PDB file of C-alpha atoms in Angstrom:
ATOM      1  CA  MET Q 297      13.962  10.128  43.615  1.00  0.00           C
ATOM      2  CA  SER Q 298      14.157  12.085  40.751  1.00  0.00           C
ATOM      3  CA  SER Q 299      17.304  14.610  40.299  1.00  0.00           C
ATOM      4  CA  MET Q 300      16.501  16.723  37.358  1.00  0.00           C
ATOM      5  CA  PRO Q 301      18.857  17.773  34.416  1.00  0.00           C
ATOM      6  CA  PRO Q 302      20.582  21.226  34.910  1.00  0.00           C
ATOM      7  CA  PRO Q 303      18.814  23.753  31.954  1.00  0.00           C
ATOM      8  CA  LEU Q 304      19.189  23.243  28.129  1.00  0.00           C
ATOM      9  CA  ALA Q 305      22.853  25.633  27.508  1.00  0.00           C
ATOM     10  CA  PRO Q 306      23.052  26.604  23.974  1.00  0.00           C
ATOM     11  CA  ASN Q 307      25.912  24.088  22.883  1.00  0.00           C
ATOM     12  CA  ALA Q 308      25.439  21.718  26.057  1.00  0.00           C
ATOM     13  CA  CYS Q 309      24.005  18.544  24.691  1.00  0.00           C
ATOM     14  CA  HIS Q 310      22.131  16.120  27.042  1.00  0.00           C
ATOM     15  CA  LEU Q 311      22.662  12.755  26.046  1.00  0.00           C
ATOM     16  CA  TRP Q 312      20.028   9.571  27.641  1.00  0.00           C
ATOM     17  CA  LEU Q 313      21.122   6.067  28.556  1.00  0.00           C
ATOM     18  CA  ILE Q 314      17.575   3.567  28.759  1.00  0.00           C
ATOM     19  CA  ASP Q 315      18.246  -0.151  29.141  1.00  0.00           C
ATOM     20  CA  GLN Q 316      14.781  -2.217  27.696  1.00  0.00           C
ATOM     21  CA  GLN Q 317      15.694  -5.100  30.470  1.00  0.00           C
ATOM     22  CA  THR Q 318      16.491  -2.807  32.937  1.00  0.00           C
ATOM     23  CA  ILE Q 319      13.590  -1.012  32.490  1.00  0.00           C
ATOM     24  CA  MET Q 320      11.381  -4.583  31.819  1.00  0.00           C
ATOM     25  CA  ALA Q 321      12.564  -6.163  35.233  1.00  0.00           C
ATOM     26  CA  SER Q 322      11.301  -3.624  37.343  1.00  0.00           C
ATOM     27  CA  GLY Q 323       8.300  -3.040  36.281  1.00  0.00           C
ATOM     28  CA  LYS Q 324       8.291   0.558  34.374  1.00  0.00           C
ATOM     29  CA  TYR Q 325       7.451  -0.822  31.073  1.00  0.00           C
ATOM     30  CA  ASP Q 326       3.884   0.160  31.603  1.00  0.00           C
ATOM     31  CA  ALA Q 327       4.770   3.311  32.688  1.00  0.00           C
ATOM     32  CA  CYS Q 328       6.300   4.216  29.265  1.00  0.00           C
ATOM     33  CA  TYR Q 329       2.511   2.984  27.628  1.00  0.00           C
ATOM     34  CA  ALA Q 330       0.654   4.309  30.048  1.00  0.00           C
ATOM     35  CA  GLN Q 331       2.595   8.209  27.853  1.00  0.00           C
ATOM     36  CA  LEU Q 332       1.497   7.097  24.182  1.00  0.00           C
ATOM     37  CA  THR Q 333      -1.207   8.760  22.271  1.00  0.00           C
ATOM     38  CA  ALA Q 334      -4.490   7.327  20.780  1.00  0.00           C
ATOM     39  CA  ASP Q 335      -2.279   5.961  16.924  1.00  0.00           C
ATOM     40  CA  GLU Q 336       1.508   4.837  19.131  1.00  0.00           C
ATOM     41  CA  THR Q 337      -1.442   2.381  20.859  1.00  0.00           C
ATOM     42  CA  GLN Q 338      -2.405   1.492  17.305  1.00  0.00           C
ATOM     43  CA  ARG Q 339       0.439   1.091  15.938  1.00  0.00           C
ATOM     44  CA  VAL Q 340       2.278  -0.497  18.474  1.00  0.00           C
ATOM     45  CA  ALA Q 341      -1.136  -3.630  18.230  1.00  0.00           C
ATOM     46  CA  THR Q 342       0.074  -4.200  14.327  1.00  0.00           C
ATOM     47  CA  PHE Q 343       4.110  -5.582  15.359  1.00  0.00           C
ATOM     48  CA  LYS Q 344       4.441  -8.950  15.512  1.00  0.00           C
ATOM     49  CA  ALA Q 345       7.951  -9.466  17.655  1.00  0.00           C
ATOM     50  CA  ASN Q 346       7.000  -8.608  21.177  1.00  0.00           C
ATOM     51  CA  LYS Q 347      11.424  -7.665  21.092  1.00  0.00           C
ATOM     52  CA  ARG Q 348      10.399  -4.529  18.498  1.00  0.00           C
ATOM     53  CA  ARG Q 349       7.422  -4.308  20.793  1.00  0.00           C
ATOM     54  CA  GLN Q 350       8.864  -2.927  23.915  1.00  0.00           C
ATOM     55  CA  GLN Q 351      11.734  -1.363  22.289  1.00  0.00           C
ATOM     56  CA  PHE Q 352       8.726   1.168  20.960  1.00  0.00           C
ATOM     57  CA  VAL Q 353       6.861   1.780  23.716  1.00  0.00           C
ATOM     58  CA  ILE Q 354       9.411   1.962  25.948  1.00  0.00           C
ATOM     59  CA  GLY Q 355      11.646   3.805  24.168  1.00  0.00           C
ATOM     60  CA  ARG Q 356       8.386   6.177  23.180  1.00  0.00           C
ATOM     61  CA  GLY Q 357       7.682   6.518  26.448  1.00  0.00           C
ATOM     62  CA  ALA Q 358      10.737   7.458  27.331  1.00  0.00           C
ATOM     63  CA  LEU Q 359      11.133   9.998  24.815  1.00  0.00           C
ATOM     64  CA  ARG Q 360       7.672  11.421  26.365  1.00  0.00           C
ATOM     65  CA  ALA Q 361       8.862  12.055  29.796  1.00  0.00           C
ATOM     66  CA  ILE Q 362      12.371  12.514  29.913  1.00  0.00           C
ATOM     67  CA  LEU Q 363      11.516  15.994  26.700  1.00  0.00           C
ATOM     68  CA  ARG Q 364       8.729  16.964  29.613  1.00  0.00           C
ATOM     69  CA  ARG Q 365      11.406  17.836  31.652  1.00  0.00           C
ATOM     70  CA  TYR Q 366      12.030  20.341  29.194  1.00  0.00           C
ATOM     71  CA  CYS Q 367       8.878  21.549  27.768  1.00  0.00           C
ATOM     72  CA  ALA Q 368       5.555  23.033  29.387  1.00  0.00           C
ATOM     73  CA  ASP Q 369       3.850  21.187  27.298  1.00  0.00           C
ATOM     74  CA  ALA Q 370       2.545  17.923  28.700  1.00  0.00           C
ATOM     75  CA  ALA Q 371       0.990  15.882  25.461  1.00  0.00           C
ATOM     76  CA  ALA Q 372       4.979  16.084  23.897  1.00  0.00           C
ATOM     77  CA  GLU Q 373       3.344  15.829  20.363  1.00  0.00           C
ATOM     78  CA  PHE Q 374       5.271  14.748  17.715  1.00  0.00           C
ATOM     79  CA  CYS Q 375       6.006  16.373  13.547  1.00  0.00           C
ATOM     80  CA  VAL Q 376       7.697  13.802  10.777  1.00  0.00           C
ATOM     81  CA  ASN Q 377      10.399  16.063   8.485  1.00  0.00           C
ATOM     82  CA  GLU Q 378      10.272  14.394   4.466  1.00  0.00           C
ATOM     83  CA  HIS Q 379      12.862  12.427   5.601  1.00  0.00           C
ATOM     84  CA  GLY Q 380      10.586  10.380   9.177  1.00  0.00           C
ATOM     85  CA  LYS Q 381      13.306  12.408  11.386  1.00  0.00           C
ATOM     86  CA  PRO Q 382      11.198  13.620  15.282  1.00  0.00           C
ATOM     87  CA  ALA Q 383      10.464  16.887  16.191  1.00  0.00           C
ATOM     88  CA  LEU Q 384       8.494  18.160  18.793  1.00  0.00           C
ATOM     89  CA  LYS Q 385       5.593  20.538  16.847  1.00  0.00           C
ATOM     90  CA  ASP Q 386       5.474  23.521  19.245  1.00  0.00           C
ATOM     91  CA  ALA Q 387       9.183  24.965  18.079  1.00  0.00           C
ATOM     92  CA  ALA Q 388       9.122  27.447  19.942  1.00  0.00           C
ATOM     93  CA  SER Q 389       9.613  24.968  22.745  1.00  0.00           C
ATOM     94  CA  GLY Q 390      14.011  24.782  21.256  1.00  0.00           C
ATOM     95  CA  VAL Q 391      13.633  21.899  21.896  1.00  0.00           C
ATOM     96  CA  HIS Q 392      15.385  19.271  19.935  1.00  0.00           C
ATOM     97  CA  PHE Q 393      15.837  16.030  20.075  1.00  0.00           C
ATOM     98  CA  ASN Q 394      16.912  12.569  17.974  1.00  0.00           C
ATOM     99  CA  LEU Q 395      16.951   8.722  19.384  1.00  0.00           C
ATOM    100  CA  SER Q 396      18.855   5.987  18.389  1.00  0.00           C
ATOM    101  CA  HIS Q 397      18.387   2.626  19.692  1.00  0.00           C
ATOM    102  CA  SER Q 398      21.411  -0.747  19.809  1.00  0.00           C
ATOM    103  CA  GLY Q 399      20.590  -3.530  21.649  1.00  0.00           C
ATOM    104  CA  SER Q 400      18.665  -3.627  24.605  1.00  0.00           C
ATOM    105  CA  THR Q 401      20.303   0.466  25.405  1.00  0.00           C
ATOM    106  CA  ILE Q 402      18.150   2.518  23.462  1.00  0.00           C
ATOM    107  CA  ALA Q 403      19.584   6.995  23.972  1.00  0.00           C
ATOM    108  CA  ILE Q 404      18.342   9.809  23.433  1.00  0.00           C
ATOM    109  CA  ALA Q 405      19.832  13.689  23.114  1.00  0.00           C
ATOM    110  CA  VAL Q 406      17.962  16.526  24.051  1.00  0.00           C
ATOM    111  CA  ALA Q 407      19.835  19.852  23.161  1.00  0.00           C
ATOM    112  CA  ALA Q 408      18.896  24.032  21.900  1.00  0.00           C
ATOM    113  CA  GLN Q 409      20.427  23.079  18.784  1.00  0.00           C
ATOM    114  CA  PRO Q 410      19.890  20.834  15.421  1.00  0.00           C
ATOM    115  CA  VAL Q 411      21.364  17.763  17.216  1.00  0.00           C
ATOM    116  CA  GLY Q 412      21.650  13.632  16.061  1.00  0.00           C
ATOM    117  CA  VAL Q 413      22.944  10.374  18.333  1.00  0.00           C
ATOM    118  CA  ASP Q 414      23.387   6.957  16.808  1.00  0.00           C
ATOM    119  CA  ILE Q 415      24.603   3.970  18.967  1.00  0.00           C
ATOM    120  CA  GLU Q 416      26.006   0.734  17.277  1.00  0.00           C
ATOM    121  CA  THR Q 417      26.894  -2.621  18.550  1.00  0.00           C
ATOM    122  CA  HIS Q 418      30.629  -3.449  17.320  1.00  0.00           C
ATOM    123  CA  LYS Q 419      29.553  -6.708  15.566  1.00  0.00           C
ATOM    124  CA  VAL Q 420      33.000  -9.226  13.662  1.00  0.00           C
ATOM    125  CA  ARG Q 421      32.066  -8.114  10.021  1.00  0.00           C
ATOM    126  CA  ARG Q 422      33.684 -10.453   7.122  1.00  0.00           C
ATOM    127  CA  ASN Q 423      32.762  -7.764   4.338  1.00  0.00           C
ATOM    128  CA  LEU Q 424      33.983  -4.735   7.259  1.00  0.00           C
ATOM    129  CA  GLN Q 425      36.503  -4.165   4.336  1.00  0.00           C
ATOM    130  CA  GLN Q 426      33.391  -4.147   1.279  1.00  0.00           C
ATOM    131  CA  ILE Q 427      31.363  -2.427   3.797  1.00  0.00           C
ATOM    132  CA  ALA Q 428      33.962   0.752   4.652  1.00  0.00           C
ATOM    133  CA  ASP Q 429      35.042   1.021   0.581  1.00  0.00           C
ATOM    134  CA  SER Q 430      31.452   1.384  -0.469  1.00  0.00           C
ATOM    135  CA  VAL Q 431      31.674   4.652   2.848  1.00  0.00           C
ATOM    136  CA  PHE Q 432      34.515   5.474   3.712  1.00  0.00           C
ATOM    137  CA  HIS Q 433      36.382   8.353   2.959  1.00  0.00           C
ATOM    138  CA  PRO Q 434      40.681   6.889   1.841  1.00  0.00           C
ATOM    139  CA  ARG Q 435      41.075   9.306   4.565  1.00  0.00           C
ATOM    140  CA  GLU Q 436      38.859   7.849   6.779  1.00  0.00           C
ATOM    141  CA  TRP Q 437      40.530   4.439   6.010  1.00  0.00           C
ATOM    142  CA  HIS Q 438      42.754   1.655   4.097  1.00  0.00           C
ATOM    143  CA  PRO Q 439      43.534  -1.024   4.989  1.00  0.00           C
ATOM    144  CA  GLY Q 440      46.484  -1.239   7.108  1.00  0.00           C
ATOM    145  CA  MET Q 441      45.456   2.474   8.812  1.00  0.00           C
ATOM    146  CA  TRP Q 442      43.833   1.604  12.632  1.00  0.00           C
ATOM    147  CA  GLY Q 443      46.059  -1.498  13.042  1.00  0.00           C
ATOM    148  CA  THR Q 444      45.148  -4.976  14.697  1.00  0.00           C
ATOM    149  CA  GLU Q 445      41.435  -6.095  13.651  1.00  0.00           C
ATOM    150  CA  ALA Q 446      40.064  -5.604  16.922  1.00  0.00           C
ATOM    151  CA  GLN Q 447      41.926  -1.810  15.798  1.00  0.00           C
ATOM    152  CA  GLN Q 448      40.023  -1.287  13.092  1.00  0.00           C
ATOM    153  CA  LEU Q 449      36.673  -3.359  14.294  1.00  0.00           C
ATOM    154  CA  GLN Q 450      36.384  -0.561  16.529  1.00  0.00           C
ATOM    155  CA  HIS Q 451      37.475   2.224  14.178  1.00  0.00           C
ATOM    156  CA  PHE Q 452      34.790   1.077  11.773  1.00  0.00           C
ATOM    157  CA  TYR Q 453      32.100   2.034  14.237  1.00  0.00           C
ATOM    158  CA  ARG Q 454      33.492   4.977  15.783  1.00  0.00           C
ATOM    159  CA  LEU Q 455      32.857   6.243  12.099  1.00  0.00           C
ATOM    160  CA  TRP Q 456      29.526   5.134  11.042  1.00  0.00           C
ATOM    161  CA  THR Q 457      28.151   6.190  14.515  1.00  0.00           C
ATOM    162  CA  LEU Q 458      29.947   9.715  12.894  1.00  0.00           C
ATOM    163  CA  LYS Q 459      28.322   9.686   9.850  1.00  0.00           C
ATOM    164  CA  GLU Q 460      24.847   8.671  10.856  1.00  0.00           C
ATOM    165  CA  ALA Q 461      24.758  10.940  13.587  1.00  0.00           C
ATOM    166  CA  LEU Q 462      25.521  13.926  11.095  1.00  0.00           C
ATOM    167  CA  VAL Q 463      23.248  13.111   8.538  1.00  0.00           C
ATOM    168  CA  LYS Q 464      20.959  12.073  11.016  1.00  0.00           C
ATOM    169  CA  ALA Q 465      20.849  16.338  12.687  1.00  0.00           C
ATOM    170  CA  THR Q 466      21.820  17.338   8.824  1.00  0.00           C
ATOM    171  CA  GLY Q 467      17.777  17.014   9.218  1.00  0.00           C
ATOM    172  CA  GLN Q 468      17.816  14.276   5.856  1.00  0.00           C
ATOM    173  CA  GLY Q 469      18.989  10.866   7.133  1.00  0.00           C
ATOM    174  CA  LEU Q 470      20.213   8.536   4.199  1.00  0.00           C
ATOM    175  CA  SER Q 471      19.572  11.218   1.510  1.00  0.00           C
ATOM    176  CA  VAL Q 472      23.436  12.274   2.117  1.00  0.00           C
ATOM    177  CA  PRO Q 473      25.418  10.143   0.924  1.00  0.00           C
ATOM    178  CA  LEU Q 474      27.932   8.670   3.260  1.00  0.00           C
ATOM    179  CA  THR Q 475      31.140   9.102   0.633  1.00  0.00           C
ATOM    180  CA  SER Q 476      29.562  12.691   0.845  1.00  0.00           C
ATOM    181  CA  PHE Q 477      31.535  14.126   3.731  1.00  0.00           C
ATOM    182  CA  TYR Q 478      34.547  12.677   5.644  1.00  0.00           C
ATOM    183  CA  PHE Q 479      35.419  12.479   8.861  1.00  0.00           C
ATOM    184  CA  ASP Q 480      38.933  14.727   9.212  1.00  0.00           C
ATOM    185  CA  PHE Q 481      41.482  12.618  12.968  1.00  0.00           C
ATOM    186  CA  GLN Q 482      44.683  14.311  11.799  1.00  0.00           C
ATOM    187  CA  SER Q 483      44.649  18.051  12.171  1.00  0.00           C
ATOM    188  CA  ALA Q 484      43.170  18.658  14.849  1.00  0.00           C
ATOM    189  CA  ALA Q 485      42.459  17.233  18.674  1.00  0.00           C
ATOM    190  CA  ARG Q 486      38.595  16.126  17.725  1.00  0.00           C
ATOM    191  CA  PRO Q 487      36.811  15.505  14.456  1.00  0.00           C
ATOM    192  CA  GLU Q 488      36.871  17.350  11.992  1.00  0.00           C
ATOM    193  CA  VAL Q 489      34.038  17.420   9.144  1.00  0.00           C
ATOM    194  CA  HIS Q 490      34.662  17.728   4.840  1.00  0.00           C
ATOM    195  CA  TRP Q 491      32.019  18.044   1.844  1.00  0.00           C
ATOM    196  CA  HIS Q 492      33.651  16.959  -0.734  1.00  0.00           C
ATOM    197  CA  LYS Q 493      31.482  20.025  -2.311  1.00  0.00           C
ATOM    198  CA  ALA Q 494      31.412  21.940   0.188  1.00  0.00           C
ATOM    199  CA  ALA Q 495      28.810  25.007  -2.001  1.00  0.00           C
ATOM    200  CA  GLU Q 496      25.812  22.635  -2.525  1.00  0.00           C
ATOM    201  CA  ARG Q 497      26.208  22.517   1.604  1.00  0.00           C
ATOM    202  CA  ASN Q 498      24.839  25.246   3.535  1.00  0.00           C
ATOM    203  CA  THR Q 499      27.706  26.796   6.400  1.00  0.00           C
ATOM    204  CA  GLU Q 500      26.468  24.939   9.017  1.00  0.00           C
ATOM    205  CA  ASP Q 501      29.264  24.093  11.755  1.00  0.00           C
ATOM    206  CA  TRP Q 502      29.000  20.501  13.437  1.00  0.00           C
ATOM    207  CA  LEU Q 503      30.356  19.829  17.184  1.00  0.00           C
ATOM    208  CA  PHE Q 504      31.614  16.039  17.360  1.00  0.00           C
ATOM    209  CA  ALA Q 505      31.439  13.339  20.346  1.00  0.00           C
ATOM    210  CA  GLN Q 506      32.094   9.714  21.647  1.00  0.00           C
ATOM    211  CA  ARG Q 507      31.989   7.325  23.625  1.00  0.00           C
ATOM    212  CA  GLU Q 508      32.093   4.543  24.139  1.00  0.00           C
ATOM    213  CA  ILE Q 509      29.659   3.394  26.479  1.00  0.00           C
ATOM    214  CA  SER Q 510      30.755  -0.359  27.522  1.00  0.00           C
ATOM    215  CA  THR Q 511      33.122  -2.958  25.751  1.00  0.00           C
ATOM    216  CA  GLY Q 512      32.223  -3.018  22.310  1.00  0.00           C
ATOM    217  CA  VAL Q 513      29.216  -0.721  22.049  1.00  0.00           C
ATOM    218  CA  SER Q 514      30.450   2.732  19.985  1.00  0.00           C
ATOM    219  CA  LEU Q 515      27.940   6.729  20.446  1.00  0.00           C
ATOM    220  CA  ALA Q 516      28.688   9.191  18.766  1.00  0.00           C
ATOM    221  CA  ILE Q 517      26.767  13.204  19.005  1.00  0.00           C
ATOM    222  CA  ALA Q 518      26.836  15.843  16.502  1.00  0.00           C
ATOM    223  CA  LEU Q 519      24.833  18.952  17.007  1.00  0.00           C
ATOM    224  CA  GLN Q 520      25.018  22.395  15.204  1.00  0.00           C
ATOM    225  CA  SER Q 521      27.066  24.807  16.954  1.00  0.00           C
ATOM    226  CA  ALA Q 522      30.341  27.251  16.921  1.00  0.00           C
ATOM    227  CA  ALA Q 523      32.153  27.134  19.626  1.00  0.00           C
ATOM    228  CA  ASP Q 524      34.040  25.531  20.351  1.00  0.00           C
ATOM    229  CA  ASP Q 525      33.578  22.928  22.570  1.00  0.00           C
ATOM    230  CA  LEU Q 526      30.419  20.478  23.259  1.00  0.00           C
ATOM    231  CA  PRO Q 527      29.458  19.984  26.856  1.00  0.00           C
ATOM    232  CA  LEU Q 528      27.768  15.812  27.282  1.00  0.00           C
ATOM    233  CA  SER Q 529      26.068  14.901  30.978  1.00  0.00           C
ATOM    234  CA  ILE Q 530      24.813  11.391  30.467  1.00  0.00           C
ATOM    235  CA  HIS Q 531      21.785  10.643  32.202  1.00  0.00           C
ATOM    236  CA  THR Q 532      20.130   7.225  33.032  1.00  0.00           C
ATOM    237  CA  PHE Q 533      16.140   7.179  32.323  1.00  0.00           C
ATOM    238  CA  GLU Q 534      15.449   3.806  34.798  1.00  0.00           C
ATOM    239  CA  GLY Q 535      11.459   5.384  34.734  1.00  0.00           C
ATOM    240  CA  GLU Q 536       9.843   8.632  35.420  1.00  0.00           C
ATOM    241  CA  HIS Q 537      10.626   8.393  38.829  1.00  0.00           C
ATOM    242  CA  CYS Q 538      14.238   6.799  38.431  1.00  0.00           C
ATOM    243  CA  LEU Q 539      16.759   9.522  37.528  1.00  0.00           C
ATOM    244  CA  THR Q 540      20.207   9.373  38.079  1.00  0.00           C
ATOM    245  CA  VAL Q 541      22.897  11.373  36.900  1.00  0.00           C
ATOM    246  CA  ALA Q 542      26.409  11.321  35.838  1.00  0.00           C
ATOM    247  CA  ASN Q 543      28.243  14.574  34.962  1.00  0.00           C
ATOM    248  CA  ASP Q 544      30.428  13.680  31.351  1.00  0.00           C
TER     249      ASP Q 544
END
């Protein structure tokens, strides 16, 4: 039974979550594969790792099926910019999207404005401080700032996903150094981003949403918007004709 998502509001985001193991167990893999273009099926044939093959097929198949719910373009053809960010070839559709995956979970964000999403499974890292020192600002992170080791790990992934979501939303990816901006958690009810050289950046306004979607799995969304709040609806995609919806 299908439940259609609500229309895309200008300053809202729809988050779709797909579990690869659920798709495989339910026999819906072939339905995802059937969504691929000829070029994509040729690309799949080059993957040596079965896990990577399944991830691409389910991610791309689900993405195309989901986007057809928002735009009339039955082909849902994609293009990529010079930094590799995919988009719909039909820019007139006004539909923006972004995809991320970690473990067996695929996350797809759909919005009417430029959007980025990042999902990360927490891993205990021996070099956590070394990584943090290289990509985080002292106002975001310094030794002992966030309490216990468990709290520091949680904050590490809170920051990491926010930064990744933002650079993906800009369309420039990691050509934007993660050290060129920082998040302020102290002076506002929600994270605010500050650029070190603001004059070199466009004056976009950004909204952010963050969730720990399951124990030890962090997700962040960045949306280009001047609004005060980011309404987020969460959808679970289980196959082209099997959809459950939970409003956040």
